[in-house]
Coordinates of C-alpha atoms in Angstrom, one line a residue:
M216 CA 96.3 -61.1 -109.9
I217 CA 92.5 -60.6 -111.5
T218 CA 90.0 -63.6 -110.6
S219 CA 87.8 -65.9 -112.9
V220 CA 85.0 -64.5 -110.7
Q221 CA 86.5 -60.7 -111.2
A222 CA 86.5 -61.1 -115.0
S223 CA 83.3 -62.9 -115.7
R224 CA 80.6 -60.2 -115.6
G225 CA 80.9 -56.8 -118.0
Y226 CA 79.0 -54.8 -116.0
L227 CA 78.4 -53.0 -113.0
T228 CA 75.4 -53.9 -110.1
A229 CA 74.2 -50.7 -109.1
S230 CA 75.9 -51.0 -105.4
E231 CA 78.8 -51.4 -107.4
A232 CA 78.0 -48.5 -109.4
V233 CA 77.2 -46.3 -106.6
A234 CA 80.4 -47.1 -104.6
V235 CA 82.2 -45.9 -107.8
F236 CA 80.3 -42.8 -107.7
R237 CA 81.0 -42.2 -104.3
R238 CA 84.4 -42.4 -104.2
G239 CA 84.9 -40.2 -106.7
L240 CA 82.2 -37.4 -105.9
D241 CA 84.3 -37.7 -102.5
Q242 CA 87.9 -37.4 -104.0
E243 CA 87.2 -34.7 -106.4
L244 CA 84.6 -32.3 -104.0
G245 CA 87.8 -32.2 -101.4
L246 CA 89.9 -31.0 -104.2
A247 CA 87.2 -29.0 -105.6
T248 CA 86.5 -27.0 -101.8
A249 CA 90.4 -27.0 -101.0
A250 CA 91.0 -23.4 -102.6
R251 CA 88.2 -22.2 -100.4
F252 CA 89.1 -23.2 -97.4
D253 CA 92.8 -22.5 -97.7
G254 CA 91.5 -18.5 -98.5
G255 CA 92.0 -18.9 -101.6
D256 CA 90.2 -16.7 -104.4
V257 CA 88.0 -18.8 -106.2
D258 CA 85.3 -17.5 -108.9
E259 CA 82.0 -19.1 -109.8
R260 CA 83.2 -19.9 -113.6
T261 CA 85.6 -22.3 -112.4
P262 CA 83.3 -25.4 -111.1
R263 CA 81.4 -24.3 -114.1
V264 CA 83.8 -25.1 -116.9
F265 CA 85.3 -28.3 -114.8
E266 CA 81.5 -29.6 -114.6
A267 CA 80.8 -29.3 -117.7
A268 CA 84.0 -30.5 -118.8
Y269 CA 83.4 -33.8 -116.9
R270 CA 79.7 -34.4 -118.4
I271 CA 81.4 -33.7 -122.2
A272 CA 84.4 -36.3 -121.3
A273 CA 82.0 -38.9 -119.9
R274 CA 80.2 -39.0 -123.5
L275 CA 83.5 -39.3 -125.1
E276 CA 85.7 -42.3 -125.9
P277 CA 88.6 -42.8 -123.8
D278 CA 90.8 -41.4 -127.3
A279 CA 88.5 -39.4 -128.6
T280 CA 90.9 -36.0 -129.9
C281 CA 87.9 -33.6 -130.6
V282 CA 84.8 -32.7 -129.2
P283 CA 81.2 -32.9 -131.5
A284 CA 79.6 -29.1 -131.6
D285 CA 76.3 -30.9 -130.6
L286 CA 77.4 -32.0 -127.5
L287 CA 79.5 -28.7 -126.3
H288 CA 76.8 -26.4 -126.9
A289 CA 74.3 -28.9 -125.0
H290 CA 76.7 -28.7 -121.8
T291 CA 77.8 -25.5 -122.6
N292 CA 74.6 -23.5 -122.9
G293 CA 74.7 -20.0 -121.4
F294 CA 78.4 -20.1 -121.4
S295 CA 80.6 -17.0 -122.4
D296 CA 82.8 -17.6 -125.6
E297 CA 85.9 -17.4 -123.3
D298 CA 84.3 -20.0 -120.9
R299 CA 83.3 -22.6 -123.7
R300 CA 87.1 -22.4 -125.2
A301 CA 88.2 -23.0 -121.5
V302 CA 86.1 -26.3 -121.4
V303 CA 87.3 -27.4 -124.8
L304 CA 90.9 -26.2 -123.6
M305 CA 90.4 -28.4 -120.5
L306 CA 89.3 -31.5 -122.4
K307 CA 92.5 -31.4 -124.9
V308 CA 95.2 -31.0 -122.5
V309 CA 93.6 -32.7 -119.3
A310 CA 92.0 -35.1 -121.1
P311 CA 89.6 -36.2 -118.6
Q312 CA 88.2 -38.8 -120.6
A313 CA 91.2 -40.7 -120.9
T314 CA 92.4 -40.1 -117.6
A315 CA 89.6 -41.5 -115.8
E316 CA 90.3 -45.0 -117.0
T317 CA 93.2 -45.3 -114.8
E318 CA 91.0 -43.9 -111.6
A319 CA 88.6 -46.6 -112.7
E320 CA 90.8 -49.4 -112.7
K321 CA 92.1 -48.4 -108.9
A322 CA 88.2 -48.2 -107.9
L323 CA 87.3 -51.4 -109.3
T324 CA 90.2 -52.9 -107.1
A325 CA 89.6 -51.1 -104.6
I326 CA 85.6 -52.3 -103.9
N327 CA 86.6 -55.7 -105.3
A328 CA 84.3 -55.6 -108.2
P329 CA 84.3 -57.5 -111.5
F330 CA 87.6 -56.1 -113.9
N331 CA 87.0 -56.2 -117.7
G332 CA 86.5 -53.8 -120.8
G333 CA 82.9 -53.6 -119.6
T334 CA 83.3 -53.1 -116.2
I335 CA 85.9 -50.6 -116.7
R336 CA 84.1 -48.5 -119.1
D337 CA 81.2 -48.1 -116.6
A338 CA 83.1 -47.2 -113.6
R339 CA 85.1 -44.4 -115.6
V340 CA 81.9 -42.8 -116.8
Q341 CA 80.6 -43.0 -112.9
I342 CA 83.9 -41.2 -111.8
L343 CA 83.4 -38.4 -114.6
L344 CA 79.8 -37.7 -113.8
A345 CA 80.8 -37.9 -110.1
K346 CA 83.5 -35.5 -110.7
A347 CA 81.2 -33.4 -112.5
E348 CA 78.5 -33.3 -109.6
A349 CA 81.3 -32.5 -107.0
Q350 CA 81.9 -29.6 -108.7
A351 CA 78.6 -28.2 -109.1
R352 CA 78.2 -29.2 -105.4
A353 CA 81.3 -27.1 -105.2
L354 CA 79.0 -23.7 -105.7
L355 CA 77.0 -24.6 -102.7
I356 CA 79.7 -24.4 -99.9
G357 CA 78.1 -20.5 -99.2
H358 CA 74.5 -21.9 -98.8
P359 CA 73.0 -21.3 -95.7
L360 CA 71.8 -24.9 -95.3
A361 CA 75.6 -25.5 -95.4
T362 CA 77.1 -22.9 -93.4
S363 CA 74.5 -23.2 -90.8
A364 CA 75.9 -26.8 -90.3
G365 CA 79.6 -27.2 -87.9
D366 CA 81.0 -29.4 -90.8
P367 CA 79.8 -27.8 -94.4
L368 CA 81.3 -30.8 -96.6
S369 CA 79.3 -33.3 -94.4
R370 CA 76.1 -31.1 -96.1
L371 CA 77.5 -30.9 -99.5
L372 CA 78.1 -35.3 -99.2
D373 CA 74.5 -35.4 -97.9
D374 CA 72.2 -36.0 -101.3
D375 CA 68.9 -35.0 -99.2
A376 CA 70.5 -32.3 -97.6
V377 CA 72.0 -30.8 -101.4
V378 CA 68.6 -31.2 -103.1
A379 CA 67.2 -28.8 -100.3
M380 CA 69.8 -26.4 -101.1
R381 CA 68.8 -26.5 -105.0
V382 CA 65.5 -26.1 -104.2
A383 CA 66.0 -23.0 -101.8
P384 CA 68.3 -20.2 -103.4
T385 CA 70.4 -18.1 -101.6
S386 CA 67.8 -15.1 -101.3
A387 CA 66.0 -13.1 -99.3
S388 CA 63.1 -15.5 -99.0
S389 CA 65.0 -18.7 -98.3
P390 CA 66.9 -20.0 -95.5
S391 CA 68.9 -17.6 -93.8
P392 CA 71.2 -17.2 -90.8
P393 CA 69.4 -16.5 -87.7
T394 CA 69.6 -12.3 -87.4
S395 CA 69.6 -12.8 -83.3
T396 CA 71.3 -14.9 -80.3
A397 CA 67.7 -15.8 -79.4
D398 CA 66.4 -17.1 -82.8
V399 CA 69.2 -20.0 -82.1
A400 CA 68.8 -20.4 -78.6
D401 CA 64.9 -20.7 -79.0
C402 CA 64.9 -23.1 -82.3
P403 CA 64.9 -26.7 -81.8
Y404 CA 66.6 -27.4 -85.1
L405 CA 69.9 -27.5 -86.2
T406 CA 69.3 -25.7 -89.3
I407 CA 66.9 -22.2 -89.1
D408 CA 65.0 -22.7 -92.1
T409 CA 63.0 -19.8 -93.5
R410 CA 61.1 -21.1 -95.4
R411 CA 57.2 -21.5 -95.4
F412 CA 55.8 -24.9 -95.2
S413 CA 53.7 -24.1 -98.3
E414 CA 56.7 -23.1 -100.1
I415 CA 58.4 -27.0 -99.2
I416 CA 55.1 -29.0 -100.7
E417 CA 56.5 -29.8 -104.3
P418 CA 60.3 -30.6 -103.6
T419 CA 58.9 -32.2 -100.3
I420 CA 56.6 -35.1 -102.7
A421 CA 59.3 -35.2 -105.3
A422 CA 61.6 -36.3 -102.7
I423 CA 59.8 -38.8 -101.5
Q424 CA 58.5 -39.8 -104.8
R425 CA 62.2 -40.3 -105.6
S426 CA 63.1 -42.3 -102.6
G427 CA 60.5 -45.3 -104.1
D428 CA 57.8 -44.6 -100.8
W429 CA 54.8 -42.6 -102.5
N430 CA 53.6 -43.1 -106.5
E431 CA 52.1 -41.0 -108.6
D432 CA 48.5 -40.7 -106.9
M433 CA 49.0 -37.5 -104.7
A434 CA 45.9 -35.9 -104.6
Q435 CA 44.9 -37.2 -101.1
R436 CA 48.5 -36.6 -99.5
R437 CA 48.8 -33.3 -101.5
T438 CA 45.5 -31.8 -99.3
A439 CA 46.8 -33.3 -96.1
M440 CA 50.1 -30.9 -96.3
R441 CA 48.4 -27.8 -97.4
A442 CA 46.0 -28.5 -94.6
F443 CA 48.5 -28.8 -92.0
A444 CA 50.3 -25.2 -93.7
W445 CA 46.5 -23.8 -93.5
I446 CA 46.0 -25.2 -90.2
A447 CA 49.2 -24.2 -88.4
G448 CA 49.3 -20.7 -89.8
D449 CA 52.0 -21.9 -92.7
K450 CA 54.9 -20.3 -90.9
R451 CA 58.4 -20.8 -91.3
L452 CA 60.2 -24.0 -90.5
C453 CA 62.0 -23.4 -88.0
D454 CA 59.0 -22.1 -86.4
Y455 CA 57.0 -25.6 -86.2
R456 CA 57.2 -26.8 -82.8
P457 CA 55.1 -30.1 -81.5
A458 CA 52.0 -28.2 -80.5
D459 CA 51.4 -27.7 -84.6
A460 CA 51.0 -31.4 -84.6
E461 CA 48.9 -31.8 -82.3
L462 CA 46.6 -28.8 -83.4
Y463 CA 46.3 -30.6 -86.7
A464 CA 45.5 -34.0 -85.3
Q465 CA 42.5 -32.4 -83.3
T466 CA 41.3 -30.5 -85.9
L467 CA 41.3 -33.4 -88.4
A468 CA 39.0 -34.9 -85.5
H469 CA 36.8 -31.9 -85.0
L470 CA 36.0 -31.3 -89.0
P471 CA 32.5 -33.6 -90.2
K472 CA 33.8 -36.1 -92.8
T473 CA 31.8 -34.4 -95.6
F474 CA 34.1 -31.0 -94.6
K475 CA 35.4 -29.7 -98.0
W476 CA 39.2 -28.5 -98.1
G477 CA 39.4 -26.3 -101.2
T478 CA 42.6 -25.7 -102.0
P479 CA 44.9 -22.1 -101.1
K480 CA 43.3 -20.4 -104.2
A481 CA 39.4 -21.6 -103.8
G482 CA 37.2 -23.4 -101.1
A483 CA 37.8 -23.5 -97.3
M484 CA 41.8 -23.1 -97.7
S485 CA 41.7 -20.1 -99.6
R486 CA 40.0 -17.9 -96.1
P487 CA 41.6 -17.6 -92.3
F488 CA 41.3 -20.7 -90.9
S489 CA 40.1 -19.4 -87.7
E490 CA 37.0 -18.1 -89.5
V491 CA 36.3 -21.5 -91.0
L492 CA 36.7 -23.1 -87.9
A493 CA 34.5 -21.1 -86.1
E494 CA 31.4 -21.6 -89.1
T495 CA 31.8 -25.3 -88.6
P496 CA 30.6 -27.1 -84.9
P497 CA 32.3 -30.1 -84.2
A498 CA 31.4 -33.5 -85.4
K499 CA 29.3 -36.0 -84.1
G500 CA 28.0 -39.4 -84.7
T501 CA 28.5 -40.6 -88.3
E502 CA 30.0 -37.5 -88.9
K503 CA 33.2 -38.0 -87.7
R504 CA 35.9 -39.1 -89.5
S505 CA 36.8 -42.7 -89.1
P506 CA 40.3 -43.3 -86.8
R507 CA 41.5 -45.1 -90.6
T508 CA 40.6 -41.7 -92.2
L509 CA 42.8 -39.5 -89.4
N510 CA 45.2 -41.6 -89.4
R511 CA 45.9 -42.0 -92.9
D512 CA 46.3 -38.2 -93.2
L513 CA 48.8 -38.2 -89.7
T514 CA 50.5 -41.2 -92.0
T515 CA 51.3 -39.0 -94.7
M516 CA 52.4 -35.7 -92.2
S517 CA 54.5 -38.3 -90.4
R518 CA 56.6 -39.3 -93.5
V519 CA 57.1 -35.5 -94.7
A520 CA 58.2 -35.2 -91.2
G521 CA 60.8 -37.7 -91.5
Q522 CA 62.0 -36.1 -94.9
L523 CA 62.3 -32.5 -93.2
A524 CA 64.1 -33.9 -90.5
K525 CA 67.2 -34.7 -92.2
V526 CA 67.5 -31.1 -92.9
A527 CA 65.3 -28.1 -92.0
W528 CA 63.6 -30.2 -89.2
K529 CA 67.1 -32.1 -88.3
P530 CA 67.2 -31.9 -84.3
K531 CA 69.8 -30.2 -82.4
L532 CA 70.2 -32.4 -80.0
G533 CA 69.7 -36.3 -79.8
G534 CA 68.0 -37.8 -82.9
A535 CA 64.0 -37.9 -81.5
P536 CA 61.7 -36.4 -84.2
I537 CA 60.7 -33.0 -82.8
M538 CA 57.4 -33.3 -84.7
N539 CA 56.2 -36.6 -84.2
F540 CA 52.4 -36.8 -85.7
N541 CA 52.1 -40.7 -85.1
E542 CA 51.7 -39.9 -81.5
H543 CA 48.5 -38.1 -82.2
S544 CA 47.0 -41.5 -84.0
A545 CA 43.9 -42.8 -83.1
G546 CA 43.4 -46.4 -81.8
V547 CA 41.6 -48.9 -84.7
R548 CA 38.9 -50.9 -83.3
E549 CA 38.5 -54.4 -85.5
D550 CA 34.5 -55.2 -84.9
I551 CA 34.0 -58.2 -87.0
N552 CA 30.5 -58.0 -86.1
D553 CA 30.5 -54.7 -87.1
P554 CA 32.2 -54.2 -90.3
D555 CA 32.8 -51.1 -91.8
R556 CA 31.4 -52.0 -95.1
M557 CA 29.3 -55.1 -96.7
P558 CA 29.7 -57.5 -99.1
W559 CA 27.3 -58.1 -102.0
T560 CA 25.0 -60.9 -101.5
E561 CA 24.4 -64.1 -104.3
E562 CA 20.7 -62.6 -104.5
N563 CA 21.8 -59.1 -104.7
L564 CA 24.2 -60.0 -107.9
R565 CA 21.8 -61.9 -109.2
A566 CA 19.2 -58.9 -109.3
A567 CA 21.6 -56.6 -110.6
F568 CA 22.3 -59.4 -113.5
S569 CA 19.2 -59.5 -114.4
S570 CA 18.1 -56.1 -114.9
P571 CA 17.3 -54.8 -118.2
I572 CA 21.2 -53.5 -118.9
Y573 CA 21.5 -57.3 -119.5
T574 CA 18.2 -58.6 -120.7
G575 CA 17.8 -55.8 -123.0
G576 CA 16.4 -52.3 -122.3
G577 CA 16.5 -48.4 -123.5
G578 CA 19.0 -46.5 -125.2
C579 CA 21.2 -43.5 -123.7
M580 CA 19.6 -42.6 -120.4
K581 CA 16.5 -45.5 -120.9
R582 CA 18.8 -48.6 -120.1
F583 CA 16.7 -49.8 -117.0
K584 CA 13.6 -48.9 -118.5
A585 CA 12.7 -52.2 -120.4
A586 CA 9.3 -52.2 -119.2
L587 CA 8.3 -49.5 -120.8
L588 CA 9.3 -50.4 -124.2
G589 CA 8.1 -53.6 -124.1
G590 CA 11.5 -54.9 -124.7
G591 CA 15.0 -53.6 -126.2
T592 CA 18.8 -54.0 -126.5
V593 CA 21.3 -55.1 -124.4
W594 CA 24.0 -52.4 -125.1
Q595 CA 27.6 -53.2 -124.4
D596 CA 30.4 -50.6 -123.0
A597 CA 31.4 -50.1 -119.1
A598 CA 27.6 -50.2 -118.0
Y599 CA 27.4 -53.9 -119.0
W600 CA 30.6 -55.2 -118.9
A601 CA 32.0 -53.1 -115.7
P602 CA 29.9 -55.1 -113.0
L603 CA 30.7 -58.2 -114.7
I604 CA 34.1 -57.8 -114.2
M605 CA 34.2 -56.8 -111.1
A606 CA 31.9 -59.4 -109.8
F607 CA 34.0 -62.1 -111.7
T608 CA 37.7 -61.1 -111.3
F609 CA 37.1 -59.3 -107.3
V610 CA 39.0 -56.1 -108.6
A611 CA 38.2 -52.4 -107.0
R612 CA 35.9 -50.1 -109.3
E613 CA 39.2 -48.4 -110.5
E614 CA 40.7 -50.9 -111.2
A615 CA 38.2 -52.2 -113.4
C616 CA 36.9 -48.9 -114.9
G617 CA 41.0 -48.3 -115.7
L618 CA 41.7 -51.2 -117.8
E619 CA 43.2 -51.1 -121.1
C620 CA 42.8 -53.6 -124.0
A621 CA 46.7 -54.7 -123.9
D622 CA 46.0 -55.7 -120.3
F623 CA 43.6 -58.5 -121.6
V624 CA 45.5 -61.7 -123.0
F625 CA 43.0 -64.1 -124.8
D626 CA 45.2 -66.5 -126.9
V627 CA 46.6 -68.8 -124.4
K628 CA 45.4 -71.4 -122.3
V629 CA 44.1 -69.6 -119.5
P630 CA 42.8 -66.1 -120.3
Y631 CA 43.5 -63.3 -118.2
V632 CA 43.9 -60.0 -117.3
I633 CA 46.7 -57.9 -115.8
I634 CA 46.1 -55.5 -113.4
R635 CA 49.1 -52.6 -113.6
A636 CA 50.3 -49.5 -113.7
N637 CA 49.1 -48.1 -117.2
M638 CA 48.4 -44.9 -119.0
T639 CA 44.9 -44.7 -118.8
R640 CA 44.9 -44.3 -115.0
S641 CA 48.4 -41.8 -115.2
K642 CA 48.0 -39.1 -112.8
D643 CA 50.6 -36.5 -114.7
G644 CA 50.1 -37.9 -118.3
E645 CA 53.7 -39.0 -118.1
T646 CA 54.3 -42.6 -116.2
P647 CA 51.9 -45.3 -115.8
G648 CA 49.8 -45.3 -112.8
G649 CA 46.8 -46.6 -111.0
L650 CA 48.4 -49.1 -108.9
K651 CA 47.7 -48.2 -104.7
R652 CA 50.9 -50.5 -103.8
S653 CA 52.8 -52.9 -105.5
S654 CA 51.1 -56.0 -104.7
R655 CA 47.8 -55.1 -106.3
M656 CA 50.0 -55.6 -110.2
R657 CA 48.5 -59.0 -110.5
M658 CA 47.4 -61.3 -113.3
I659 CA 43.4 -62.9 -112.3
P660 CA 41.9 -65.7 -114.7
L661 CA 39.0 -64.9 -116.7
H662 CA 36.0 -66.7 -115.7
S663 CA 34.3 -68.6 -118.4
E664 CA 31.0 -66.9 -117.7
L665 CA 33.2 -63.4 -118.7
L666 CA 34.0 -65.6 -122.1
R667 CA 31.1 -67.1 -122.5
L668 CA 29.0 -63.8 -122.8
G669 CA 31.9 -62.5 -125.2
L670 CA 34.1 -60.6 -123.6
Q671 CA 36.7 -61.3 -126.1
R672 CA 34.6 -60.5 -128.7
Y673 CA 33.8 -56.5 -126.5
V674 CA 37.7 -56.2 -126.4
E675 CA 38.9 -57.0 -129.7
R676 CA 36.3 -54.9 -131.2
I677 CA 37.1 -51.7 -128.7
A678 CA 41.0 -52.1 -129.9
A679 CA 40.2 -52.7 -133.7
D680 CA 38.1 -49.2 -133.4
G681 CA 41.4 -47.9 -131.9
H682 CA 41.1 -47.2 -128.7
V683 CA 43.4 -47.8 -126.4
M684 CA 40.9 -47.9 -123.2
V685 CA 38.3 -50.9 -122.8
F686 CA 36.1 -48.0 -121.6
P687 CA 37.0 -45.4 -123.7
E688 CA 33.5 -43.4 -122.6
L689 CA 35.1 -43.3 -119.1
Y690 CA 37.5 -40.9 -120.3
Q691 CA 36.3 -38.6 -122.9
D692 CA 36.5 -35.2 -121.4
E693 CA 39.6 -33.7 -119.1
H694 CA 38.0 -31.8 -117.2
T695 CA 34.9 -33.7 -115.4
K696 CA 35.0 -37.2 -113.6
Q697 CA 36.9 -40.0 -115.2
G698 CA 37.1 -43.4 -114.5
G699 CA 35.6 -45.2 -112.0
N700 CA 34.2 -41.8 -110.5
R701 CA 32.6 -41.1 -114.0
F702 CA 30.7 -44.7 -114.2
Y703 CA 29.6 -44.4 -111.0
A704 CA 27.8 -40.8 -111.9
C705 CA 26.3 -42.1 -115.0
A706 CA 25.6 -45.9 -113.9
G707 CA 26.8 -47.4 -111.0
R708 CA 24.3 -45.3 -108.7
Y709 CA 21.3 -46.5 -110.9
L710 CA 22.3 -49.8 -110.8
L711 CA 22.6 -50.0 -106.8
A712 CA 19.4 -47.8 -106.3
Y713 CA 17.9 -50.4 -108.9
V714 CA 19.3 -53.9 -106.9
D715 CA 18.1 -52.1 -103.5
E716 CA 14.7 -52.1 -104.8
I717 CA 14.5 -55.5 -105.7
E718 CA 16.9 -57.2 -103.0
P719 CA 17.9 -54.8 -100.6
L720 CA 21.3 -54.3 -100.2
L721 CA 23.0 -55.2 -96.3
R722 CA 23.9 -52.1 -94.1
T723 CA 26.5 -51.8 -91.3
R724 CA 24.9 -50.6 -88.2
K725 CA 25.5 -47.0 -89.0
G726 CA 23.5 -47.8 -91.9
K727 CA 25.9 -47.7 -94.7
R728 CA 24.8 -49.9 -97.5
A729 CA 26.7 -52.0 -99.9
D730 CA 28.4 -50.1 -102.6
L731 CA 29.9 -50.5 -106.2
H732 CA 33.4 -51.4 -104.0
S733 CA 31.2 -54.3 -102.0
M734 CA 31.3 -56.3 -105.3
R735 CA 35.1 -56.8 -104.1
T736 CA 34.2 -57.4 -100.9
A737 CA 31.6 -60.3 -102.0
G738 CA 34.8 -61.6 -103.9
G739 CA 36.8 -61.8 -100.4
S740 CA 34.6 -63.0 -98.6
A741 CA 33.6 -66.3 -101.3
L742 CA 37.3 -67.0 -101.0
E743 CA 37.1 -67.1 -97.0
D744 CA 34.3 -69.2 -97.6
S745 CA 37.2 -71.6 -99.5
D746 CA 39.8 -74.0 -99.0
A747 CA 42.2 -71.6 -100.3
K748 CA 45.2 -71.2 -98.9
Q749 CA 45.7 -67.4 -97.6
L750 CA 48.6 -66.9 -100.2
Q751 CA 46.3 -67.3 -102.9
V752 CA 43.6 -65.1 -101.4
D753 CA 46.3 -62.4 -101.0
D754 CA 47.4 -63.2 -104.4
I755 CA 43.8 -62.7 -106.3
M756 CA 43.1 -60.1 -104.0
G757 CA 46.1 -57.9 -104.7
H758 CA 46.6 -57.4 -101.0
A759 CA 50.4 -57.6 -99.5
R760 CA 52.3 -60.8 -98.5
E761 CA 52.8 -61.1 -95.0
G762 CA 55.6 -63.2 -93.1
M763 CA 59.0 -64.0 -94.5
G764 CA 58.2 -67.3 -96.0
P765 CA 55.1 -66.0 -98.2
R766 CA 57.3 -63.0 -99.4
K767 CA 60.6 -64.3 -99.6
Y768 CA 60.6 -67.6 -100.4
S769 CA 57.0 -68.6 -102.4
K770 CA 57.8 -68.3 -105.6
A771 CA 55.6 -70.8 -107.4
W772 CA 55.1 -69.0 -110.1
Y773 CA 58.2 -69.3 -111.7
Q774 CA 59.1 -72.6 -110.4
K775 CA 56.0 -74.2 -111.7
G776 CA 55.1 -71.4 -114.2
G777 CA 52.6 -69.1 -114.5
E778 CA 50.1 -71.1 -116.8
V779 CA 49.5 -73.6 -113.8
I780 CA 48.9 -70.9 -111.2
L781 CA 46.7 -69.5 -113.1
A782 CA 44.6 -72.6 -113.9
K783 CA 43.9 -73.2 -110.3
R784 CA 43.6 -69.6 -109.5
L785 CA 40.2 -69.8 -111.7
K786 CA 39.8 -73.3 -110.4
L787 CA 39.6 -72.0 -107.0
M788 CA 37.3 -68.7 -108.5
I789 CA 35.2 -70.7 -110.8
E790 CA 34.4 -72.9 -107.6
V791 CA 33.7 -69.8 -105.3
M792 CA 31.4 -67.7 -107.6
P793 CA 27.9 -68.4 -107.0
D794 CA 25.7 -68.8 -110.2
V795 CA 25.1 -65.7 -110.6
T796 CA 24.3 -65.1 -114.8
S797 CA 23.5 -68.5 -116.3
H798 CA 20.4 -67.0 -117.4
L799 CA 22.0 -64.7 -119.3
H800 CA 22.6 -65.6 -122.9
P801 CA 25.4 -64.0 -125.1
A802 CA 24.1 -61.0 -126.6
P803 CA 24.6 -59.7 -130.1
L804 CA 28.1 -56.6 -129.8
Q805 CA 25.9 -53.5 -129.9
L806 CA 27.4 -50.1 -129.4
L807 CA 26.0 -47.1 -128.9
P808 CA 27.3 -43.8 -130.0
L809 CA 30.7 -43.2 -128.1
A810 CA 29.1 -40.0 -126.3
E811 CA 26.2 -42.1 -125.3
R812 CA 27.6 -45.2 -124.1
S813 CA 27.2 -45.8 -120.2
R814 CA 24.7 -43.0 -119.4
T815 CA 21.9 -45.6 -118.1
G816 CA 19.4 -43.5 -116.7
S817 CA 17.9 -44.5 -113.4
A818 CA 15.0 -47.1 -113.0
N819 CA 12.5 -45.2 -111.1
G820 CA 12.3 -41.6 -109.9
C821 CA 15.7 -39.5 -110.0
V822 CA 18.2 -40.9 -107.7
S823 CA 20.5 -38.4 -109.4
R824 CA 21.3 -36.9 -105.3
K825 CA 21.1 -39.8 -103.7
K826 CA 24.6 -41.1 -102.2
A827 CA 25.9 -45.0 -102.6

């Protein structure tokens, strides 16, 4: 008897859909591979015909009597006329689009899922897609990565193993059975995978991203993987041993932090590792990489090793990882008396916002030189607004410089800006990007000083001019620095030099002075010196909540409403933010030509080669 609960929901949850799919995959895979294990003569055409028929059936209604021509051609591209007719015949005679409905009802009953027209429809599609996938996997039964296992069918049920088989076709350069018994005896891995490490970098990145562990910002991680291949000799995967992980860690500690890796086609990594190492003396003192930087790259390689341990680096015996990069992590000593970054002081901020950028300067490349011109103009662009946004919202440089007009919401009681992934900060041009981690997605109220000085008017003008980006001048050229890097190059470094001359920026014991990111440190420091709860600080700063309570049970945004929480955040941020801009008057909105915006030039002398 069907209960009311079973019939209440008209769709399958994700876990229910997966359960139905796995059930169909398991059943069809056994059927599709049975003839091969029975010694039958099965050609490669049969699974292809069945796969195409099932995929088409998943798009048809159960009572369909004909197949749309475009649907047929879409799934039989490259088929011979004979095979295409076989697909049509199967759809007419076997009619999987209809018979799958009975299987769907059985599957729903087996997993105790809701039972109604909607869930039956969803389950029927999942079963047909599972059957198609099973037929496709049946073609991999002879792949070396399947035959090297004691139980090939278990490999065909392992999604990661199947991905590895599909990115490593059976060819002379792909994984192959060992050529001698010595290979088997010496190899600690279950599989003899002869692909070079460099060959699996991109497929491994894609697999980890599909798991949700890595975002689209892959520059540092890709370099770490390429560096490992270069340092360890880009060997066959089956030839790597724990000593290679140790060599990688030792090399990272040896090379100075200013070392330029290049790529396999240009720069250091395009040359033999031994030559480059011989030319590079060991890093000493302040030249050494920080423990955090070392651990960042080791963590990247640890995640790679974990992914490869599913198939290529799966241990022959036991479950302990063979390539353990975490064993070589450097100890990180937290010393509150010797921080690695200093904040801006109230005097630093006031000096910045008293510069000619905010009181009136020259035009392009002369923004800091009001005195030489006897007065000047306040131009509005990233050079004007980015430091103000960083100071009053406590966001990072890249977050401020990569904002879009749509990220600002003004027509509400508490205007705010959304820090989120967007296309301006996309790395691949296809998916929104820009968040280091999910906790960095947040809504920050706009300080009254930002509104008083005309931020809304500026953003609305930029949008009216047809721009998506709030600071379009930072993204003009695809082949040069963009976003925060471009801002630093054309304006930020000159602002730092200007402030440092008037109110010296704080420096660490190692001599590193406060930089642009230190404005965010100033915000965090101001929140520390307040009565704010840690939860409030984390949400404003975009830090991950720690502990079961904050992560699972603190849902005030939904209980009280976003407007209430934003108002409390605004009150707190106004209380902790010192008065550093009250001397400024709202300036008329004046814009330089796009190509000239945010190009400030220096105040005194040339600082083009000075680092911030």
